[in-house]
Structures are given as C-alpha cells and as structure tokens.
PDB file of C-alpha atoms in Angstrom:
ATOM      1  CA  MET W   1       0.219  -0.241  -0.061  1.00 53.00           C
ATOM      2  CA  GLU W   2       1.316   3.532  -0.901  1.00 63.00           C
ATOM      3  CA  GLU W   3       1.997   5.928   2.031  1.00 73.00           C
ATOM      4  CA  ILE W   4       0.399   9.366   1.589  1.00 89.00           C
ATOM      5  CA  GLU W   5       2.277  11.758   3.509  1.00 93.00           C
ATOM      6  CA  ARG W   6       2.138  15.478   3.840  1.00 95.00           C
ATOM      7  CA  LYS W   7       4.867  17.421   5.922  1.00 95.00           C
ATOM      8  CA  PHE W   8       4.237  20.794   7.910  1.00 96.00           C
ATOM      9  CA  LEU W   9       6.422  23.162   9.821  1.00 96.00           C
ATOM     10  CA  LEU W  10       5.375  24.092  13.158  1.00 96.00           C
ATOM     11  CA  ASP W  11       6.800  26.925  15.523  1.00 93.00           C
ATOM     12  CA  ALA W  12       6.647  25.058  18.684  1.00 93.00           C
ATOM     13  CA  PRO W  13       5.395  21.524  19.954  1.00 92.00           C
ATOM     14  CA  PRO W  14       1.706  21.731  19.618  1.00 92.00           C
ATOM     15  CA  SER W  15      -0.439  21.514  23.028  1.00 91.00           C
ATOM     16  CA  VAL W  16      -1.994  18.316  21.565  1.00 88.00           C
ATOM     17  CA  VAL W  17       0.839  16.229  22.609  1.00 91.00           C
ATOM     18  CA  GLU W  18       1.158  17.437  26.178  1.00 92.00           C
ATOM     19  CA  GLY W  19       1.190  14.408  28.606  1.00 93.00           C
ATOM     20  CA  ARG W  20       1.279  12.139  25.628  1.00 95.00           C
ATOM     21  CA  PRO W  21       3.568   9.154  25.532  1.00 95.00           C
ATOM     22  CA  SER W  22       6.867   9.966  23.253  1.00 96.00           C
ATOM     23  CA  THR W  23       9.584   7.980  21.653  1.00 96.00           C
ATOM     24  CA  ARG W  24      13.287   9.061  21.508  1.00 96.00           C
ATOM     25  CA  ILE W  25      14.724   8.505  17.993  1.00 97.00           C
ATOM     26  CA  LEU W  26      18.295   8.982  16.878  1.00 97.00           C
ATOM     27  CA  GLN W  27      19.375   8.709  13.255  1.00 97.00           C
ATOM     28  CA  GLY W  28      22.931   8.748  12.151  1.00 97.00           C
ATOM     29  CA  TYR W  29      24.691   8.441   8.851  1.00 97.00           C
ATOM     30  CA  ILE W  30      28.060   6.390   8.808  1.00 97.00           C
ATOM     31  CA  ALA W  31      28.699   6.996   5.385  1.00 96.00           C
ATOM     32  CA  ILE W  32      26.880   9.032   2.589  1.00 93.00           C
ATOM     33  CA  THR W  33      28.547   8.440  -1.078  1.00 93.00           C
ATOM     34  CA  GLU W  34      27.301   9.394  -4.663  1.00 90.00           C
ATOM     35  CA  ASP W  35      25.456   5.957  -4.708  1.00 91.00           C
ATOM     36  CA  THR W  36      25.172   4.599  -1.234  1.00 94.00           C
ATOM     37  CA  GLU W  37      24.415   5.287   2.479  1.00 95.00           C
ATOM     38  CA  VAL W  38      24.782   3.723   5.611  1.00 97.00           C
ATOM     39  CA  ARG W  39      22.663   4.801   8.608  1.00 97.00           C
ATOM     40  CA  VAL W  40      22.091   3.478  12.065  1.00 98.00           C
ATOM     41  CA  ARG W  41      18.809   4.463  14.062  1.00 98.00           C
ATOM     42  CA  ALA W  42      17.693   3.984  17.600  1.00 98.00           C
ATOM     43  CA  ARG W  43      14.188   4.242  18.285  1.00 96.00           C
ATOM     44  CA  GLY W  44      12.728   3.145  21.711  1.00 90.00           C
ATOM     45  CA  ASP W  45      14.616  -0.303  22.481  1.00 93.00           C
ATOM     46  CA  ASP W  46      15.129  -0.806  18.756  1.00 96.00           C
ATOM     47  CA  ARG W  47      18.458  -0.427  17.057  1.00 98.00           C
ATOM     48  CA  LEU W  48      18.687  -1.075  13.442  1.00 98.00           C
ATOM     49  CA  LEU W  49      21.540  -0.603  10.720  1.00 98.00           C
ATOM     50  CA  THR W  50      20.391   0.227   7.092  1.00 97.00           C
ATOM     51  CA  ALA W  51      22.402   0.258   3.816  1.00 97.00           C
ATOM     52  CA  LYS W  52      20.540   1.640   0.909  1.00 95.00           C
ATOM     53  CA  GLY W  53      21.733   2.795  -2.545  1.00 92.00           C
ATOM     54  CA  GLY W  54      22.311   1.414  -6.212  1.00 68.00           C
ATOM     55  CA  ARG W  55      21.309   3.230  -9.605  1.00 64.00           C
ATOM     56  CA  GLY W  56      18.197   3.620 -11.567  1.00 65.00           C
ATOM     57  CA  MET W  57      16.421   0.428 -11.536  1.00 62.00           C
ATOM     58  CA  VAL W  58      18.375  -1.696  -8.774  1.00 65.00           C
ATOM     59  CA  ARG W  59      17.666   0.637  -6.110  1.00 81.00           C
ATOM     60  CA  ARG W  60      17.782  -1.605  -2.649  1.00 90.00           C
ATOM     61  CA  GLU W  61      17.509  -1.220   0.985  1.00 94.00           C
ATOM     62  CA  VAL W  62      18.946  -3.928   3.600  1.00 96.00           C
ATOM     63  CA  THR W  63      17.968  -3.506   7.267  1.00 97.00           C
ATOM     64  CA  VAL W  64      19.818  -5.572  10.012  1.00 97.00           C
ATOM     65  CA  PRO W  65      19.003  -5.523  13.872  1.00 97.00           C
ATOM     66  CA  LEU W  66      21.658  -4.213  16.036  1.00 98.00           C
ATOM     67  CA  THR W  67      22.467  -5.018  19.680  1.00 97.00           C
ATOM     68  CA  ALA W  68      22.625  -1.909  22.144  1.00 97.00           C
ATOM     69  CA  GLU W  69      26.297  -2.460  22.191  1.00 97.00           C
ATOM     70  CA  GLN W  70      26.948  -2.611  18.271  1.00 97.00           C
ATOM     71  CA  PHE W  71      24.817   0.692  18.101  1.00 98.00           C
ATOM     72  CA  ASP W  72      26.777   2.241  20.726  1.00 97.00           C
ATOM     73  CA  GLY W  73      29.926   1.069  19.083  1.00 95.00           C
ATOM     74  CA  MET W  74      28.945   2.573  15.612  1.00 96.00           C
ATOM     75  CA  TRP W  75      27.218   5.866  16.814  1.00 96.00           C
ATOM     76  CA  PRO W  76      30.375   7.962  17.191  1.00 94.00           C
ATOM     77  CA  LEU W  77      31.063   6.925  13.344  1.00 95.00           C
ATOM     78  CA  THR W  78      27.940   9.484  12.622  1.00 95.00           C
ATOM     79  CA  GLU W  79      29.306  12.445  14.383  1.00 92.00           C
ATOM     80  CA  GLY W  80      28.277  15.510  12.469  1.00 92.00           C
ATOM     81  CA  ARG W  81      25.572  13.515  10.559  1.00 95.00           C
ATOM     82  CA  ARG W  82      22.801  12.880  13.009  1.00 96.00           C
ATOM     83  CA  VAL W  83      19.339  13.903  13.348  1.00 97.00           C
ATOM     84  CA  THR W  84      17.829  13.338  16.983  1.00 97.00           C
ATOM     85  CA  LYS W  85      14.536  14.090  17.915  1.00 97.00           C
ATOM     86  CA  ARG W  86      11.326  12.970  20.320  1.00 97.00           C
ATOM     87  CA  ARG W  87       8.230  11.796  18.397  1.00 97.00           C
ATOM     88  CA  TRP W  88       4.779  11.819  19.474  1.00 97.00           C
ATOM     89  CA  VAL W  89       2.235   9.787  17.234  1.00 96.00           C
ATOM     90  CA  ILE W  90      -1.207  10.990  17.568  1.00 93.00           C
ATOM     91  CA  ALA W  91      -4.217   9.058  15.568  1.00 91.00           C
ATOM     92  CA  ASP W  92      -7.162  11.299  14.588  1.00 88.00           C
ATOM     93  CA  GLY W  93      -9.779   8.978  12.858  1.00 88.00           C
ATOM     94  CA  ASP W  94      -7.934   7.300  10.114  1.00 88.00           C
ATOM     95  CA  ILE W  95      -5.202  10.275  10.195  1.00 91.00           C
ATOM     96  CA  GLU W  96      -2.111   9.744  11.923  1.00 93.00           C
ATOM     97  CA  PHE W  97       0.054  12.925  13.008  1.00 94.00           C
ATOM     98  CA  GLU W  98       3.895  12.106  13.838  1.00 96.00           C
ATOM     99  CA  ILE W  99       5.021  15.416  15.475  1.00 97.00           C
ATOM    100  CA  ASP W 100       9.134  15.517  15.702  1.00 97.00           C
ATOM    101  CA  VAL W 101      10.547  17.751  18.118  1.00 97.00           C
ATOM    102  CA  PHE W 102      14.271  17.876  17.094  1.00 97.00           C
ATOM    103  CA  ASP W 103      17.195  18.652  19.420  1.00 95.00           C
ATOM    104  CA  GLY W 104      20.906  18.799  18.992  1.00 93.00           C
ATOM    105  CA  ASP W 105      22.047  20.542  15.996  1.00 92.00           C
ATOM    106  CA  LEU W 106      18.402  20.938  14.883  1.00 95.00           C
ATOM    107  CA  ASP W 107      17.286  22.399  18.131  1.00 95.00           C
ATOM    108  CA  GLY W 108      14.433  24.332  17.409  1.00 93.00           C
ATOM    109  CA  LEU W 109      12.836  22.588  14.525  1.00 96.00           C
ATOM    110  CA  VAL W 110       9.374  20.924  14.781  1.00 97.00           C
ATOM    111  CA  ILE W 111       7.780  18.981  12.086  1.00 97.00           C
ATOM    112  CA  VAL W 112       4.457  17.260  11.861  1.00 96.00           C
ATOM    113  CA  GLU W 113       4.051  14.390   9.136  1.00 95.00           C
ATOM    114  CA  ILE W 114       0.480  13.568   8.650  1.00 95.00           C
ATOM    115  CA  GLU W 115      -0.039  10.004   7.067  1.00 93.00           C
ATOM    116  CA  PHE W 116      -3.441   9.504   4.935  1.00 93.00           C
ATOM    117  CA  PRO W 117      -5.187   6.209   4.305  1.00 90.00           C
ATOM    118  CA  THR W 118      -6.251   7.425   0.633  1.00 90.00           C
ATOM    119  CA  PRO W 119      -5.500  10.146  -1.632  1.00 90.00           C
ATOM    120  CA  GLU W 120      -8.668  11.609  -1.417  1.00 90.00           C
ATOM    121  CA  THR W 121      -8.222  12.085   2.691  1.00 90.00           C
ATOM    122  CA  SER W 122      -5.179  13.702   1.742  1.00 91.00           C
ATOM    123  CA  GLY W 123      -6.708  16.187  -0.729  1.00 89.00           C
ATOM    124  CA  ALA W 124      -9.744  17.062   1.626  1.00 90.00           C
ATOM    125  CA  PHE W 125      -7.456  17.451   4.483  1.00 90.00           C
ATOM    126  CA  THR W 126      -7.527  21.067   6.093  1.00 91.00           C
ATOM    127  CA  PRO W 127      -4.511  21.577   8.418  1.00 91.00           C
ATOM    128  CA  PRO W 128      -4.993  22.356  11.985  1.00 89.00           C
ATOM    129  CA  ASP W 129      -4.561  26.130  12.673  1.00 89.00           C
ATOM    130  CA  TRP W 130      -1.214  25.105  14.685  1.00 90.00           C
ATOM    131  CA  CYS W 131       0.292  23.900  11.462  1.00 92.00           C
ATOM    132  CA  GLY W 132       2.667  26.025   9.813  1.00 93.00           C
ATOM    133  CA  PRO W 133       3.772  26.267   6.413  1.00 94.00           C
ATOM    134  CA  GLU W 134       3.971  22.814   4.312  1.00 95.00           C
ATOM    135  CA  VAL W 135       7.180  21.335   3.275  1.00 95.00           C
ATOM    136  CA  THR W 136       6.235  18.214   1.721  1.00 94.00           C
ATOM    137  CA  ASP W 137       8.319  18.509  -1.412  1.00 93.00           C
ATOM    138  CA  ASP W 138      11.064  20.503   0.238  1.00 94.00           C
ATOM    139  CA  GLU W 139      14.116  18.461  -0.135  1.00 93.00           C
ATOM    140  CA  ARG W 140      15.651  20.267   2.426  1.00 95.00           C
ATOM    141  CA  TYR W 141      13.758  18.683   5.195  1.00 95.00           C
ATOM    142  CA  ARG W 142      14.622  15.061   4.220  1.00 91.00           C
ATOM    143  CA  ASN W 143      16.457  13.040   6.957  1.00 89.00           C
ATOM    144  CA  ALA W 144      19.499  12.932   5.371  1.00 89.00           C
ATOM    145  CA  ALA W 145      19.644  16.591   4.244  1.00 92.00           C
ATOM    146  CA  LEU W 146      18.634  17.696   7.834  1.00 95.00           C
ATOM    147  CA  ALA W 147      21.637  15.537   9.072  1.00 95.00           C
ATOM    148  CA  THR W 148      24.345  17.004   7.052  1.00 93.00           C
ATOM    149  CA  GLU W 149      23.118  20.417   6.202  1.00 94.00           C
ATOM    150  CA  GLY W 150      21.471  21.503   9.379  1.00 94.00           C
ATOM    151  CA  PRO W 151      18.314  23.518   9.723  1.00 93.00           C
ATOM    152  CA  PRO W 152      16.892  25.381   6.526  1.00 93.00           C
ATOM    153  CA  ASP W 153      16.768  28.765   6.246  1.00 88.00           C
ATOM    154  CA  ARG W 154      13.010  29.430   6.558  1.00 79.00           C
ATOM    155  CA  THR W 155      13.220  32.730   4.729  1.00 76.00           C
ATOM    156  CA  ARG W 156      14.407  31.202   1.415  1.00 69.00           C
TER     157      ARG W 156
ATOM    158  CA  MET B   1      49.837  -9.889  20.836  1.00 53.00           C
ATOM    159  CA  GLU B   2      51.137  -7.799  17.991  1.00 63.00           C
ATOM    160  CA  GLU B   3      50.682  -9.666  14.336  1.00 73.00           C
ATOM    161  CA  ILE B   4      53.945  -9.502  12.639  1.00 89.00           C
ATOM    162  CA  GLU B   5      53.331  -9.827   8.700  1.00 93.00           C
ATOM    163  CA  ARG B   6      55.148  -9.774   5.654  1.00 95.00           C
ATOM    164  CA  LYS B   7      53.525  -9.691   2.150  1.00 95.00           C
ATOM    165  CA  PHE B   8      54.861 -11.062  -1.181  1.00 96.00           C
ATOM    166  CA  LEU B   9      53.615 -11.248  -4.763  1.00 96.00           C
ATOM    167  CA  LEU B  10      53.796 -14.542  -6.686  1.00 96.00           C
ATOM    168  CA  ASP B  11      53.636 -15.219 -10.065  1.00 93.00           C
ATOM    169  CA  ALA B  12      50.969 -18.200 -10.001  1.00 93.00           C
ATOM    170  CA  PRO B  13      49.634 -20.086  -7.091  1.00 92.00           C
ATOM    171  CA  PRO B  14      52.503 -22.103  -5.727  1.00 92.00           C
ATOM    172  CA  SER B  15      52.444 -26.108  -6.071  1.00 91.00           C
ATOM    173  CA  VAL B  16      52.342 -26.273  -2.186  1.00 88.00           C
ATOM    174  CA  VAL B  17      48.581 -25.460  -2.452  1.00 91.00           C
ATOM    175  CA  GLU B  18      47.751 -28.077  -4.507  1.00 92.00           C
ATOM    176  CA  GLY B  19      45.335 -30.818  -3.135  1.00 93.00           C
ATOM    177  CA  ARG B  20      44.874 -28.879  -0.118  1.00 95.00           C
ATOM    178  CA  PRO B  21      41.622 -27.293   1.268  1.00 95.00           C
ATOM    179  CA  SER B  22      40.785 -23.608   0.507  1.00 96.00           C
ATOM    180  CA  THR B  23      38.167 -20.912   1.489  1.00 96.00           C
ATOM    181  CA  ARG B  24      36.332 -18.530  -0.725  1.00 96.00           C
ATOM    182  CA  ILE B  25      36.474 -15.210   0.412  1.00 97.00           C
ATOM    183  CA  LEU B  26      34.409 -12.222  -0.907  1.00 97.00           C
ATOM    184  CA  GLN B  27      35.098  -8.629   0.442  1.00 97.00           C
ATOM    185  CA  GLY B  28      32.928  -5.596  -0.646  1.00 97.00           C
ATOM    186  CA  TYR B  29      32.796  -2.019   0.225  1.00 97.00           C
ATOM    187  CA  ILE B  30      29.476  -0.366   0.565  1.00 97.00           C
ATOM    188  CA  ALA B  31      31.068   3.167   1.193  1.00 96.00           C
ATOM    189  CA  ILE B  32      34.141   4.661   1.665  1.00 93.00           C
ATOM    190  CA  THR B  33      34.513   8.026   2.428  1.00 93.00           C
ATOM    191  CA  GLU B  34      36.755  10.573   4.079  1.00 90.00           C
ATOM    192  CA  ASP B  35      36.659   9.415   7.684  1.00 91.00           C
ATOM    193  CA  THR B  36      34.685   6.229   7.563  1.00 94.00           C
ATOM    194  CA  GLU B  37      34.233   2.704   5.491  1.00 95.00           C
ATOM    195  CA  VAL B  38      31.627   0.161   5.551  1.00 97.00           C
ATOM    196  CA  ARG B  39      32.462  -3.166   4.156  1.00 97.00           C
ATOM    197  CA  VAL B  40      30.749  -6.653   4.228  1.00 98.00           C
ATOM    198  CA  ARG B  41      32.875 -10.078   4.020  1.00 98.00           C
ATOM    199  CA  ALA B  42      31.739 -13.495   3.608  1.00 98.00           C
ATOM    200  CA  ARG B  43      34.200 -16.261   4.248  1.00 96.00           C
ATOM    201  CA  GLY B  44      33.295 -19.985   4.235  1.00 90.00           C
ATOM    202  CA  ASP B  45      29.877 -19.847   5.635  1.00 93.00           C
ATOM    203  CA  ASP B  46      30.517 -16.531   7.818  1.00 96.00           C
ATOM    204  CA  ARG B  47      29.051 -13.390   6.690  1.00 98.00           C
ATOM    205  CA  LEU B  48      29.994 -10.109   8.292  1.00 98.00           C
ATOM    206  CA  LEU B  49      29.488  -6.260   8.083  1.00 98.00           C
ATOM    207  CA  THR B  50      32.350  -3.850   9.503  1.00 97.00           C
ATOM    208  CA  ALA B  51      31.894  -0.417  10.009  1.00 97.00           C
ATOM    209  CA  LYS B  52      35.315   1.755  10.878  1.00 95.00           C
ATOM    210  CA  GLY B  53      36.529   4.928  11.124  1.00 92.00           C
ATOM    211  CA  GLY B  54      36.997   8.182  13.187  1.00 68.00           C
ATOM    212  CA  ARG B  55      39.713  10.624  13.457  1.00 64.00           C
ATOM    213  CA  GLY B  56      43.045  10.607  15.157  1.00 65.00           C
ATOM    214  CA  MET B  57      42.723   9.121  18.946  1.00 62.00           C
ATOM    215  CA  VAL B  58      39.167   7.744  18.290  1.00 65.00           C
ATOM    216  CA  ARG B  59      39.509   5.364  15.803  1.00 82.00           C
ATOM    217  CA  ARG B  60      36.876   2.495  16.095  1.00 90.00           C
ATOM    218  CA  GLU B  61      35.776  -0.807  14.329  1.00 94.00           C
ATOM    219  CA  VAL B  62      32.300  -2.787  14.928  1.00 96.00           C
ATOM    220  CA  THR B  63      31.695  -5.836  13.384  1.00 97.00           C
ATOM    221  CA  VAL B  64      28.083  -7.292  13.057  1.00 97.00           C
ATOM    222  CA  PRO B  65      27.361 -10.883  11.900  1.00 97.00           C
ATOM    223  CA  LEU B  66      24.820 -10.933   9.007  1.00 98.00           C
ATOM    224  CA  THR B  67      22.535 -13.874   7.505  1.00 97.00           C
ATOM    225  CA  ALA B  68      23.219 -14.832   4.150  1.00 97.00           C
ATOM    226  CA  GLU B  69      20.001 -12.955   3.188  1.00 97.00           C
ATOM    227  CA  GLN B  70      21.271 -10.072   4.556  1.00 97.00           C
ATOM    228  CA  PHE B  71      24.852 -10.405   3.089  1.00 98.00           C
ATOM    229  CA  ASP B  72      23.150 -11.241  -0.441  1.00 97.00           C
ATOM    230  CA  GLY B  73      20.909  -8.234  -0.103  1.00 95.00           C
ATOM    231  CA  MET B  74      23.769  -6.008   0.645  1.00 96.00           C
ATOM    232  CA  TRP B  75      26.620  -7.329  -2.168  1.00 96.00           C
ATOM    233  CA  PRO B  76      24.790  -5.450  -5.135  1.00 94.00           C
ATOM    234  CA  LEU B  77      25.595  -2.149  -3.175  1.00 95.00           C
ATOM    235  CA  THR B  78      29.600  -3.124  -3.451  1.00 95.00           C
ATOM    236  CA  GLU B  79      29.601  -3.221  -7.260  1.00 92.00           C
ATOM    237  CA  GLY B  80      32.836  -1.750  -8.618  1.00 92.00           C
ATOM    238  CA  ARG B  81      34.528  -1.789  -5.036  1.00 95.00           C
ATOM    239  CA  ARG B  82      35.266  -5.652  -4.684  1.00 96.00           C
ATOM    240  CA  VAL B  83      37.925  -8.098  -3.770  1.00 97.00           C
ATOM    241  CA  THR B  84      37.119 -11.754  -4.467  1.00 97.00           C
ATOM    242  CA  LYS B  85      39.633 -14.464  -3.947  1.00 97.00           C
ATOM    243  CA  ARG B  86      40.336 -17.942  -2.838  1.00 97.00           C
ATOM    244  CA  ARG B  87      42.849 -18.486   0.392  1.00 96.00           C
ATOM    245  CA  TRP B  88      44.861 -21.247   1.192  1.00 97.00           C
ATOM    246  CA  VAL B  89      46.252 -21.301   4.916  1.00 96.00           C
ATOM    247  CA  ILE B  90      49.679 -23.637   5.331  1.00 93.00           C
ATOM    248  CA  ALA B  91      51.482 -23.911   8.475  1.00 91.00           C
ATOM    249  CA  ASP B  92      55.329 -24.327   8.522  1.00 88.00           C
ATOM    250  CA  GLY B  93      56.291 -24.836  12.165  1.00 88.00           C
ATOM    251  CA  ASP B  94      55.205 -21.623  13.915  1.00 88.00           C
ATOM    252  CA  ILE B  95      55.010 -19.727  10.487  1.00 91.00           C
ATOM    253  CA  GLU B  96      51.773 -19.422   8.716  1.00 93.00           C
ATOM    254  CA  PHE B  97      51.326 -18.664   4.826  1.00 94.00           C
ATOM    255  CA  GLU B  98      48.143 -17.234   3.720  1.00 96.00           C
ATOM    256  CA  ILE B  99      47.837 -17.765  -0.028  1.00 96.00           C
ATOM    257  CA  ASP B 100      45.390 -15.753  -1.779  1.00 97.00           C
ATOM    258  CA  VAL B 101      44.440 -16.262  -5.241  1.00 97.00           C
ATOM    259  CA  PHE B 102      42.349 -13.397  -6.467  1.00 97.00           C
ATOM    260  CA  ASP B 103      39.700 -13.501  -9.357  1.00 95.00           C
ATOM    261  CA  GLY B 104      37.131 -11.006 -10.738  1.00 93.00           C
ATOM    262  CA  ASP B 105      38.618  -7.725 -11.557  1.00 92.00           C
ATOM    263  CA  LEU B 106      41.938  -8.748  -9.617  1.00 95.00           C
ATOM    264  CA  ASP B 107      42.343 -11.871 -11.623  1.00 95.00           C
ATOM    265  CA  GLY B 108      45.882 -13.144 -12.188  1.00 93.00           C
ATOM    266  CA  LEU B 109      46.994 -11.270  -8.881  1.00 96.00           C
ATOM    267  CA  VAL B 110      48.560 -13.853  -6.209  1.00 97.00           C
ATOM    268  CA  ILE B 111      49.747 -12.574  -2.878  1.00 97.00           C
ATOM    269  CA  VAL B 112      51.266 -14.607   0.036  1.00 96.00           C
ATOM    270  CA  GLU B 113      50.783 -13.020   3.701  1.00 95.00           C
ATOM    271  CA  ILE B 114      53.165 -14.660   6.172  1.00 95.00           C
ATOM    272  CA  GLU B 115      52.464 -14.462   9.559  1.00 93.00           C
ATOM    273  CA  PHE B 116      55.357 -14.483  12.283  1.00 93.00           C
ATOM    274  CA  PRO B 117      55.234 -15.446  15.988  1.00 90.00           C
ATOM    275  CA  THR B 118      58.089 -13.051  16.924  1.00 90.00           C
ATOM    276  CA  PRO B 119      60.070 -10.315  15.375  1.00 90.00           C
ATOM    277  CA  GLU B 120      63.212 -12.342  15.430  1.00 90.00           C
ATOM    278  CA  THR B 121      61.503 -15.191  13.208  1.00 90.00           C
ATOM    279  CA  SER B 122      60.237 -12.511  10.840  1.00 91.00           C
ATOM    280  CA  GLY B 123      63.899 -10.969  10.566  1.00 89.00           C
ATOM    281  CA  ALA B 124      65.375 -14.489  10.033  1.00 90.00           C
ATOM    282  CA  PHE B 125      63.069 -15.425   7.496  1.00 90.00           C
ATOM    283  CA  THR B 126      64.167 -16.289   3.944  1.00 91.00           C
ATOM    284  CA  PRO B 127      61.609 -16.604   1.401  1.00 91.00           C
ATOM    285  CA  PRO B 128      61.073 -19.452  -0.422  1.00 89.00           C
ATOM    286  CA  ASP B 129      62.050 -19.444  -4.235  1.00 90.00           C
ATOM    287  CA  TRP B 130      58.502 -19.398  -5.009  1.00 89.00           C
ATOM    288  CA  CYS B 131      57.991 -15.771  -3.540  1.00 92.00           C
ATOM    289  CA  GLY B 132      58.342 -12.819  -5.804  1.00 93.00           C
ATOM    290  CA  PRO B 133      58.764  -9.031  -4.774  1.00 94.00           C
ATOM    291  CA  GLU B 134      58.080  -8.068  -1.053  1.00 95.00           C
ATOM    292  CA  VAL B 135      55.000  -5.584  -0.906  1.00 95.00           C
ATOM    293  CA  THR B 136      54.775  -5.339   2.836  1.00 93.00           C
ATOM    294  CA  ASP B 137      54.550  -1.653   2.973  1.00 93.00           C
ATOM    295  CA  ASP B 138      53.096  -1.095  -0.413  1.00 94.00           C
ATOM    296  CA  GLU B 139      49.697   0.669   0.094  1.00 92.00           C
ATOM    297  CA  ARG B 140      48.410  -0.349  -3.026  1.00 95.00           C
ATOM    298  CA  TYR B 141      48.173  -3.961  -2.003  1.00 95.00           C
ATOM    299  CA  ARG B 142      45.771  -2.628   0.758  1.00 91.00           C
ATOM    300  CA  ASN B 143      42.414  -4.494   0.631  1.00 89.00           C
ATOM    301  CA  ALA B 144      40.451  -1.125   0.476  1.00 89.00           C
ATOM    302  CA  ALA B 145      43.091   0.041  -2.547  1.00 92.00           C
ATOM    303  CA  LEU B 146      42.793  -3.193  -4.575  1.00 95.00           C
ATOM    304  CA  ALA B 147      38.977  -3.050  -4.268  1.00 95.00           C
ATOM    305  CA  THR B 148      38.752   0.509  -5.891  1.00 93.00           C
ATOM    306  CA  GLU B 149      41.977   1.163  -7.859  1.00 94.00           C
ATOM    307  CA  GLY B 150      42.492  -2.510  -9.253  1.00 94.00           C
ATOM    308  CA  PRO B 151      45.565  -4.355  -9.811  1.00 93.00           C
ATOM    309  CA  PRO B 152      48.569  -2.097  -9.086  1.00 93.00           C
ATOM    310  CA  ASP B 153      51.082  -1.657 -11.904  1.00 88.00           C
ATOM    311  CA  ARG B 154      54.020  -4.011 -11.045  1.00 79.00           C
ATOM    312  CA  THR B 155      56.475  -1.939 -12.966  1.00 76.00           C
ATOM    313  CA  ARG B 156      56.150   1.060 -10.808  1.00 69.00           C
TER     314      ARG B 156
END
C-alpha cells in the first residue's frame, strides 16, 4: 500500500502532545556517498542499521538489527551527520500525526508528518491552525539533508 | 599480541597448495568516505559487516554478523569496490602462510601473507624461491586500495 504523507513546519510543539507518551529517535549516517548510504537508528529499544543505494532500476535497501552494544559502538562514527528528536504519534480517526521535536544541531525545529489512508483523504485535508507552512516536497527537510546540512533557512 | 606480517607477490599459485583445502573470500565496500568505511565480507559460511573510522585517537571498528540473506541483499551495493579471492592457509612450524589467489577484476594477482610469532622469526626468515617481490609496505596492496584501484602496475 502506498503511503500518502504531507509534512508541515510548526513553530513549537503543539499543545495536543502534552501528557502523551513519546519515543526518542536517534538517526545517524555512518557514510553518505554518491550511490550508497549507511545509517544507524535507535527508536525506543530498537536498534537498526540500514544500507541503501544502487542506481536506476536496481535501488535496494537492507536493514539489520543491532544490539545496543553494536549501536553504541557505531554511533560515534556518525558525528556531524545526525538527526536526534522526540516523536509523538497521535491518531485522529484514520489520519495519523507524527510530531517530531528535534534537538542537538537541529534544536528548535518541529515538524509534523501526517499520514493519510487514501489520496482523497489527503486532498480533502485542512491543516489544523497550529500547522505552519507545508514542506512536503522540500528536499531540505529530508533526514539525510537535515543530518548533513542542518536546519534550513525558513526565509528561502 | 602484535601480529607480524610480511607480504610477497607470486607469479602463480605455488605447487604447495595443490590438493589442499581452501576458503572462498568475498569482500566488498558499501561506502568509503574521507573518515569512515563500511564493508561486508563472506568467508566460508561466515558473513560479516564492519563499520570503521573516526579521526585521530578515536578510531574504532565494529563488526556485526549478517545472515546469508542480509549479505546477499547488500552485496550488489559493493559493485565496483570488491576483492574476491580463494585463500589457502598453510602452516610451516610456527610460521603461517596465507596464499590468496584473486579473481574478478583482480584476476591474475596472487599474494602470500606470512605471519610470524615474533619479530626475530620475521627478521630471520628467508622467503621460499616461489616468493616474488616483497610488498609489505606498499599501500596499493591493501584491500581497500585493491577494491577501488584494481591491480597495481608492477613496473612502478
């Protein structure tokens, strides 16, 4: 099933997250090259390594579970190429809000990703008033870009 | 214990390997960057991923076992950055010969690595007459260099 997502900037964590459970997410890139990337990710108690890449038709992505010790050993190799944040997931009917409050080098950045079950739901959606500008198609807000380039200049 | 190794080129697989058991070794680099590298390796039935890197005093290396399926999924990401070979290990008293017969892009290359228990044994060692020129300190014969640069020009 295709995932339909839209992404909006927020000025601050919205009041809907108050008192709700959240998950700490650490994501770091060990290597980013012209045709491959290798990243590690910790989400709650899960630790994963993902290698992805390839050209044209033969793109591929392989994920391997890591022990906490393996993750801790690799994390220093991601220095300067990290995204760290806390995530709240809030369901509203069949729409899901993922609210990411970044810290570290991206401190101050808050993004909501909204997942829709169908294109119709996405098209009919009116953002709540706590949503700022939409950045769905802005490449600067992809994880690898945030990790290596830092917070985008919102005036551009 | 420090490992003492010397490395020599051979013109062809020496007759001492005939009829002896050998192990197939595949090593490929998913990514090589200025400060990190990630490689996968298959040796007999073992499959491993190694991430290494860091700067100055904080160099580190972390190895994770892979399933055959994970290795097979990642191997295509190493295209153009591979070392494939067959290895014979032959003990002669307390000295061990590792004879590597390369194939693929390095077809024709044969290298023996000789491991010594002590610096004295290494210093007193006279290479057998089937050993060619010594390349112990030649950076072009390191795995990452062979994988990315191909077979060195022996006339230089």
